[in-house]
Amino acid sequence: MEQRYIKLSNGIDIPIIGFGTYKLENENNQACEVVKQAINEGYRHIDTAAFYNNEQGIGKGIRECNVPREEIFLTTKVWIDDDGYEKTLKAFDKSLEKLGLDYIDLYLVHWPTENIKDTWKAIEELYRKKKVRAIGVCNFNAKQLSKLIEFAEINPMVNQVELHPNRTEKDLLKMCKRHNIAVEAWSPIMRGAIQSSDTIKNLAEKYNKSEAQIVLRWHLQNNVIAIPKTSKLDRIRENIDIFDFELDKEDMEKIDSLNKDERIKPQKYEELYIVD
Ligand SMILES: NC(=O)c1ccc[n+]([C@@H]2O[C@H](COP(=O)([O-])OP(=O)(O)OC[C@H]3O[C@@H](n4cnc5c(N)ncnc54)[C@H](OP(=O)(O)O)[C@@H]3O)[C@@H](O)[C@H]2O)c1
């Protein structure tokens, strides 16, 4: 399967389609087997987090697959309970140990937290020591990101946020572009709910593609990295098979116009780091 990459601000290439792993479990070797299938079908970018409690399985899948480690781009994240300098360094070591790997490609702060200054210092140190190839954050709004850029010695290379047709985040995308921060979309296909949109259904018919493929192609044409999750082989194939067609400008705008600035569900972690 074809691959497309985006260059991060430090020159590292990240595959524009990644594989989400939230809800995959270590039990019954699920995470391991599904990740191996994804890699086998052409994915080269895997997204996990300490919070998902599946790093063992994900790491095992990466170690057991037939693709060299350096061809796979792996992300994990520090959870809010490990907010702070020492805690973040320890959490990183724990993640590496669970994964059974000796470096991470991208290490992200999972939510903007109270002690973000100290947490970010630890993240910068991991980057300087070359334990991670790139660093970034998740779920930072424009104000939180501006504040981080003020005190950071190294700017984040990525901001991973909830982004899909109901929440298009156009202003945040513009801001990130100005600061050369790549944007990743989590819940890129709205956990499957895109299938109930008539607009997307009509586009799927027009292009002879599935609803998921239409929305993933919309992300790609917006230069947004998408990390759809599935545990099913046919969907693993479907979600990366988006490189052989192009949405025209009018259809891109039709999807843009679905924006309601709405989350799939309320997020209780949003207010941990208040910036006036
Ligand atoms: N940084 C953060 O705070 C944060 C938050 C949430 C998620 N994430 C990351 O982003 C990834 C993706 O987000 P997500 O898992 O919330 O949502 P998603 O990728 O938008 O949707 C996943 C859901 O859609 C279904 N699905 C997958 N492919 C499909 C297709 N082609 N057609 C119809 N349904 C399909 C899956 O079911 P099946 O498995 O049954 O196929 C699953 O229930 C996560 O796995 C995680 O890695 C990050």
CSV table of C-alpha atoms and ligand atoms in Angstrom, one decimal:
chain,number,residue,atom,x,y,z
A,1,MET,CA,0.0,0.0,0.0
A,2,GLU,CA,1.2,3.5,-0.9
A,3,GLN,CA,2.5,5.7,1.9
A,4,ARG,CA,2.4,9.5,2.2
A,5,TYR,CA,4.4,11.5,4.7
A,6,ILE,CA,4.4,14.9,6.3
A,7,LYS,CA,7.7,16.5,7.4
A,8,LEU,CA,7.7,17.6,11.0
A,9,SER,CA,9.5,20.9,11.9
A,10,ASN,CA,12.7,19.0,12.9
A,11,GLY,CA,12.8,17.2,9.5
A,12,ILE,CA,11.4,13.9,10.6
A,13,ASP,CA,8.9,12.2,8.3
A,14,ILE,CA,5.6,11.0,9.8
A,15,PRO,CA,3.1,8.9,7.8
A,16,ILE,CA,-0.1,10.9,7.2
A,17,ILE,CA,-2.3,7.8,7.9
A,18,GLY,CA,-1.6,6.2,11.3
A,19,PHE,CA,-3.3,3.4,13.2
A,20,GLY,CA,-5.2,4.2,16.4
A,21,THR,CA,-5.2,1.7,19.1
A,22,TYR,CA,-7.5,3.0,21.9
A,23,LYS,CA,-9.6,0.1,23.2
A,24,LEU,CA,-7.3,-2.6,21.8
A,25,GLU,CA,-6.3,-4.9,24.7
A,26,ASN,CA,-3.3,-6.9,25.8
A,27,GLU,CA,-5.6,-9.8,26.6
A,28,ASN,CA,-5.8,-12.7,24.2
A,29,ASN,CA,-2.9,-11.1,22.3
A,30,GLN,CA,-5.4,-8.8,20.6
A,31,ALA,CA,-3.4,-5.6,20.4
A,32,CYS,CA,-0.3,-7.5,19.2
A,33,GLU,CA,-2.2,-9.4,16.5
A,34,VAL,CA,-4.2,-6.4,15.3
A,35,VAL,CA,-1.0,-4.2,15.1
A,36,LYS,CA,0.8,-6.9,13.2
A,37,GLN,CA,-2.1,-7.1,10.7
A,38,ALA,CA,-2.1,-3.3,10.3
A,39,ILE,CA,1.7,-3.3,9.6
A,40,ASN,CA,1.2,-6.2,7.2
A,41,GLU,CA,-1.4,-4.1,5.3
A,42,GLY,CA,0.9,-1.2,5.0
A,43,TYR,CA,0.5,1.0,8.1
A,44,ARG,CA,3.8,2.4,9.3
A,45,HIS,CA,2.5,4.7,12.0
A,46,ILE,CA,1.0,3.4,15.3
A,47,ASP,CA,-0.6,5.5,18.0
A,48,THR,CA,-0.8,4.3,21.5
A,49,ALA,CA,-0.7,5.8,25.1
A,50,ALA,CA,0.2,4.8,28.6
A,51,PHE,CA,-3.5,5.4,29.4
A,52,TYR,CA,-4.7,2.7,26.8
A,53,ASN,CA,-3.1,0.0,28.9
A,54,ASN,CA,-2.0,-1.9,25.8
A,55,GLU,CA,1.7,-0.8,25.4
A,56,GLN,CA,2.8,-4.4,26.0
A,57,GLY,CA,0.7,-5.8,23.2
A,58,ILE,CA,1.6,-2.9,20.8
A,59,GLY,CA,5.3,-3.3,21.5
A,60,LYS,CA,5.1,-7.1,21.0
A,61,GLY,CA,3.4,-6.6,17.7
A,62,ILE,CA,6.1,-4.2,16.5
A,63,ARG,CA,8.8,-6.5,17.7
A,64,GLU,CA,7.3,-9.5,16.0
A,65,CYS,CA,6.3,-8.0,12.7
A,66,ASN,CA,8.5,-8.5,9.6
A,67,VAL,CA,9.2,-4.8,9.1
A,68,PRO,CA,12.4,-3.2,10.6
A,69,ARG,CA,11.8,-1.0,13.7
A,70,GLU,CA,13.2,2.1,11.9
A,71,GLU,CA,10.5,1.9,9.2
A,72,ILE,CA,7.7,2.2,11.9
A,73,PHE,CA,6.7,5.5,13.4
A,74,LEU,CA,5.5,4.9,17.0
A,75,THR,CA,3.7,7.4,19.2
A,76,THR,CA,3.0,7.0,22.9
A,77,LYS,CA,1.8,9.6,25.5
A,78,VAL,CA,2.3,10.6,29.1
A,79,TRP,CA,-0.9,10.4,31.1
A,80,ILE,CA,-2.2,13.2,33.4
A,81,ASP,CA,-1.4,11.3,36.6
A,82,ASP,CA,2.3,11.6,35.7
A,83,ASP,CA,2.2,15.4,35.4
A,84,GLY,CA,5.5,16.9,36.6
A,85,TYR,CA,9.2,16.6,35.7
A,86,GLU,CA,10.3,13.5,37.6
A,87,LYS,CA,7.0,11.7,37.1
A,88,THR,CA,7.2,12.2,33.4
A,89,LEU,CA,10.7,10.9,33.1
A,90,LYS,CA,9.7,7.8,35.1
A,91,ALA,CA,6.5,7.4,33.1
A,92,PHE,CA,8.6,7.4,29.9
A,93,ASP,CA,10.9,4.7,31.2
A,94,LYS,CA,7.9,2.6,32.2
A,95,SER,CA,6.3,3.0,28.7
A,96,LEU,CA,9.6,2.0,27.0
A,97,GLU,CA,9.8,-1.1,29.3
A,98,LYS,CA,6.2,-2.1,28.6
A,99,LEU,CA,6.8,-1.6,24.8
A,100,GLY,CA,10.1,-3.6,25.0
A,101,LEU,CA,11.7,-1.0,22.7
A,102,ASP,CA,14.6,1.3,23.0
A,103,TYR,CA,13.2,4.5,21.6
A,104,ILE,CA,9.9,6.2,20.7
A,105,ASP,CA,9.3,8.2,17.6
A,106,LEU,CA,6.9,10.7,19.0
A,107,TYR,CA,6.2,11.4,22.7
A,108,LEU,CA,3.1,13.4,23.5
A,109,VAL,CA,1.6,15.1,26.5
A,110,HIS,CA,-1.9,13.5,26.6
A,111,TRP,CA,-3.8,16.5,28.0
A,112,PRO,CA,-2.7,20.1,29.0
A,113,THR,CA,-2.1,19.8,32.7
A,114,GLU,CA,-1.4,22.1,35.7
A,115,ASN,CA,2.3,21.4,35.8
A,116,ILE,CA,2.8,21.5,32.1
A,117,LYS,CA,6.0,23.7,32.5
A,118,ASP,CA,7.7,20.9,34.4
A,119,THR,CA,6.3,18.1,32.3
A,120,TRP,CA,7.4,19.9,29.1
A,121,LYS,CA,10.9,20.3,30.5
A,122,ALA,CA,11.1,16.5,31.0
A,123,ILE,CA,9.8,16.0,27.4
A,124,GLU,CA,12.5,18.4,26.1
A,125,GLU,CA,15.1,16.5,28.0
A,126,LEU,CA,14.0,13.2,26.5
A,127,TYR,CA,14.3,14.8,23.1
A,128,ARG,CA,17.8,16.2,23.7
A,129,LYS,CA,18.9,12.8,24.9
A,130,LYS,CA,17.6,11.3,21.7
A,131,LYS,CA,15.2,8.9,23.5
A,132,VAL,CA,12.5,10.3,21.3
A,133,ARG,CA,12.7,11.5,17.7
A,134,ALA,CA,9.9,14.1,18.0
A,135,ILE,CA,7.8,15.7,20.8
A,136,GLY,CA,4.4,17.2,21.0
A,137,VAL,CA,1.1,17.6,22.8
A,138,CYS,CA,-2.5,16.6,22.6
A,139,ASN,CA,-5.7,18.5,23.2
A,140,PHE,CA,-4.1,22.0,23.4
A,141,ASN,CA,-6.4,24.8,22.4
A,142,ALA,CA,-5.0,28.0,20.8
A,143,LYS,CA,-4.5,29.8,24.1
A,144,GLN,CA,-2.8,26.8,25.8
A,145,LEU,CA,-0.6,26.3,22.8
A,146,SER,CA,0.5,30.0,22.8
A,147,LYS,CA,1.4,29.8,26.5
A,148,LEU,CA,3.4,26.6,25.9
A,149,ILE,CA,5.3,28.3,23.0
A,150,GLU,CA,6.1,31.2,25.3
A,151,PHE,CA,8.0,29.1,27.9
A,152,ALA,CA,9.2,26.2,25.7
A,153,GLU,CA,12.8,25.9,24.7
A,154,ILE,CA,11.8,23.4,22.0
A,155,ASN,CA,8.4,24.0,20.4
A,156,PRO,CA,6.0,21.0,20.0
A,157,MET,CA,6.2,19.4,16.6
A,158,VAL,CA,2.7,18.0,16.8
A,159,ASN,CA,-0.7,18.8,18.3
A,160,GLN,CA,-3.1,15.8,18.4
A,161,VAL,CA,-6.7,17.0,18.8
A,162,GLU,CA,-10.3,15.8,18.3
A,163,LEU,CA,-10.9,16.7,14.7
A,164,HIS,CA,-13.6,15.4,12.3
A,165,PRO,CA,-16.5,16.8,10.2
A,166,ASN,CA,-18.4,18.0,13.3
A,167,ARG,CA,-15.3,19.7,14.7
A,168,THR,CA,-13.1,21.1,12.0
A,169,GLU,CA,-10.8,23.3,14.1
A,170,LYS,CA,-10.0,25.7,11.2
A,171,ASP,CA,-8.6,28.4,13.5
A,172,LEU,CA,-6.4,26.0,15.4
A,173,LEU,CA,-5.2,24.5,12.1
A,174,LYS,CA,-4.2,28.0,10.9
A,175,MET,CA,-2.4,28.8,14.1
A,176,CYS,CA,-0.5,25.4,14.0
A,177,LYS,CA,0.5,26.1,10.4
A,178,ARG,CA,2.0,29.5,11.4
A,179,HIS,CA,4.1,27.8,14.1
A,180,ASN,CA,5.0,24.8,11.9
A,181,ILE,CA,3.2,22.4,14.2
A,182,ALA,CA,1.6,19.4,12.5
A,183,VAL,CA,-1.9,18.5,13.4
A,184,GLU,CA,-3.1,15.0,14.0
A,185,ALA,CA,-6.9,14.1,14.2
A,186,TRP,CA,-8.1,11.8,16.8
A,187,SER,CA,-11.5,10.2,16.4
A,188,PRO,CA,-11.0,11.2,12.7
A,189,ILE,CA,-14.1,9.2,11.6
A,190,MET,CA,-16.2,10.1,14.6
A,191,ARG,CA,-16.0,6.6,16.0
A,192,GLY,CA,-18.0,5.4,13.0
A,193,ALA,CA,-20.8,8.1,13.3
A,194,ILE,CA,-19.9,9.6,10.0
A,195,GLN,CA,-22.0,6.9,8.5
A,196,SER,CA,-25.1,8.7,9.6
A,197,SER,CA,-24.4,11.9,7.6
A,198,ASP,CA,-26.4,12.3,4.4
A,199,THR,CA,-23.7,14.7,3.0
A,200,ILE,CA,-21.0,12.1,3.5
A,201,LYS,CA,-23.2,9.3,2.3
A,202,ASN,CA,-23.9,11.1,-1.0
A,203,LEU,CA,-20.1,11.8,-1.5
A,204,ALA,CA,-19.4,8.1,-0.8
A,205,GLU,CA,-21.8,7.2,-3.6
A,206,LYS,CA,-20.4,9.9,-6.0
A,207,TYR,CA,-16.8,8.7,-5.6
A,208,ASN,CA,-17.7,5.0,-5.1
A,209,LYS,CA,-15.8,4.9,-1.8
A,210,SER,CA,-16.9,4.3,1.8
A,211,GLU,CA,-17.9,7.1,4.2
A,212,ALA,CA,-14.7,6.4,6.1
A,213,GLN,CA,-12.6,6.7,3.0
A,214,ILE,CA,-14.3,10.0,2.1
A,215,VAL,CA,-13.6,11.6,5.5
A,216,LEU,CA,-10.0,10.2,5.7
A,217,ARG,CA,-9.3,11.6,2.2
A,218,TRP,CA,-10.7,15.0,3.4
A,219,HIS,CA,-8.2,14.9,6.3
A,220,LEU,CA,-5.4,14.0,4.0
A,221,GLN,CA,-6.2,16.9,1.5
A,222,ASN,CA,-6.2,19.3,4.6
A,223,ASN,CA,-2.7,18.1,5.4
A,224,VAL,CA,-4.0,16.6,8.7
A,225,ILE,CA,-2.6,13.3,10.0
A,226,ALA,CA,-5.4,10.9,10.8
A,227,ILE,CA,-5.1,7.9,13.0
A,228,PRO,CA,-8.3,5.8,12.6
A,229,LYS,CA,-8.7,2.8,14.9
A,230,THR,CA,-10.3,-0.6,14.0
A,231,SER,CA,-10.0,-4.1,15.1
A,232,LYS,CA,-11.3,-5.6,11.8
A,233,LEU,CA,-9.1,-6.6,8.9
A,234,ASP,CA,-11.5,-5.4,6.2
A,235,ARG,CA,-11.6,-1.9,7.8
A,236,ILE,CA,-7.8,-1.9,8.3
A,237,ARG,CA,-7.5,-2.3,4.6
A,238,GLU,CA,-10.3,0.2,3.8
A,239,ASN,CA,-9.0,3.0,6.0
A,240,ILE,CA,-5.6,3.2,4.3
A,241,ASP,CA,-6.9,2.7,0.8
A,242,ILE,CA,-7.4,6.4,0.1
A,243,PHE,CA,-4.6,7.4,-2.2
A,244,ASP,CA,-6.2,6.7,-5.6
A,245,PHE,CA,-8.9,9.5,-5.7
A,246,GLU,CA,-9.2,13.1,-5.0
A,247,LEU,CA,-12.2,15.2,-3.6
A,248,ASP,CA,-12.8,18.3,-5.6
A,249,LYS,CA,-12.8,21.7,-4.0
A,250,GLU,CA,-16.6,21.9,-3.8
A,251,ASP,CA,-16.8,18.6,-2.0
A,252,MET,CA,-14.1,19.5,0.4
A,253,GLU,CA,-16.2,22.6,1.3
A,254,LYS,CA,-19.3,20.5,1.7
A,255,ILE,CA,-17.5,18.5,4.4
A,256,ASP,CA,-16.1,21.7,6.0
A,257,SER,CA,-19.6,23.1,6.2
A,258,LEU,CA,-20.7,20.2,8.5
A,259,ASN,CA,-18.8,21.8,11.3
A,260,LYS,CA,-20.7,22.4,14.6
A,261,ASP,CA,-17.7,22.8,16.9
A,262,GLU,CA,-19.0,19.8,18.6
A,263,ARG,CA,-17.2,17.0,20.5
A,264,ILE,CA,-18.3,13.4,20.2
A,265,LYS,CA,-18.7,13.5,24.0
A,266,PRO,CA,-17.7,16.0,26.7
A,267,GLN,CA,-14.1,15.7,27.8
A,268,LYS,CA,-13.6,16.1,31.6
A,269,TYR,CA,-9.8,16.8,31.2
A,270,GLU,CA,-10.2,20.0,29.2
A,271,GLU,CA,-9.9,22.3,32.1
A,272,LEU,CA,-6.8,21.0,33.9
A,273,TYR,CA,-4.7,23.8,32.5
A,274,ILE,CA,-6.5,27.1,32.6
A,275,VAL,CA,-5.1,30.0,30.5
A,276,ASP,CA,-6.9,33.3,30.7
B,1,LIG,N1,-5.0,12.1,22.3
B,1,LIG,C1,-6.1,11.9,22.7
B,1,LIG,O1,-6.6,12.4,23.7
B,1,LIG,C2,-6.9,10.8,22.0
B,1,LIG,C3,-8.3,10.6,22.3
B,1,LIG,C4,-9.0,9.6,21.6
B,1,LIG,C5,-8.4,8.9,20.7
B,1,LIG,N2,-7.0,9.0,20.4
B,1,LIG,C6,-6.3,8.2,19.4
B,1,LIG,O2,-7.0,8.3,18.1
B,1,LIG,C7,-7.4,7.0,17.7
B,1,LIG,C8,-8.6,7.1,16.8
B,1,LIG,O3,-9.7,7.7,17.5
B,1,LIG,P1,-10.9,6.8,18.1
B,1,LIG,O4,-10.5,5.4,18.2
B,1,LIG,O5,-11.5,7.5,19.2
B,1,LIG,O6,-12.0,6.9,16.9
B,1,LIG,P2,-12.1,6.6,15.3
B,1,LIG,O7,-10.8,6.1,14.8
B,1,LIG,O8,-12.7,7.8,14.7
B,1,LIG,O9,-13.2,5.5,15.2
B,1,LIG,C9,-13.0,4.2,15.7
B,1,LIG,C10,-14.3,3.4,15.7
B,1,LIG,O10,-14.8,3.4,14.4
B,1,LIG,C11,-15.0,2.1,13.9
B,1,LIG,N3,-14.5,2.0,12.5
B,1,LIG,C12,-13.2,1.9,12.2
B,1,LIG,N4,-13.1,1.9,10.8
B,1,LIG,C13,-14.4,2.0,10.3
B,1,LIG,C14,-14.9,2.0,9.0
B,1,LIG,N5,-14.1,2.0,8.0
B,1,LIG,N6,-16.2,2.1,8.9
B,1,LIG,C15,-17.1,2.2,10.0
B,1,LIG,N7,-16.6,2.2,11.3
B,1,LIG,C16,-15.3,2.1,11.4
B,1,LIG,C17,-14.2,1.2,14.9
B,1,LIG,O11,-14.9,0.0,15.1
B,1,LIG,P3,-14.2,-1.4,14.9
B,1,LIG,O12,-12.9,-1.5,15.8
B,1,LIG,O13,-15.2,-2.4,15.4
B,1,LIG,O14,-13.9,-1.5,13.5
B,1,LIG,C18,-14.2,2.0,16.2
B,1,LIG,O15,-15.4,1.8,16.9
B,1,LIG,C19,-7.5,6.2,19.0
B,1,LIG,O16,-7.6,4.9,18.7
B,1,LIG,C20,-6.3,6.7,19.7
B,1,LIG,O17,-5.1,6.1,19.2
B,1,LIG,C21,-6.3,10.0,21.1
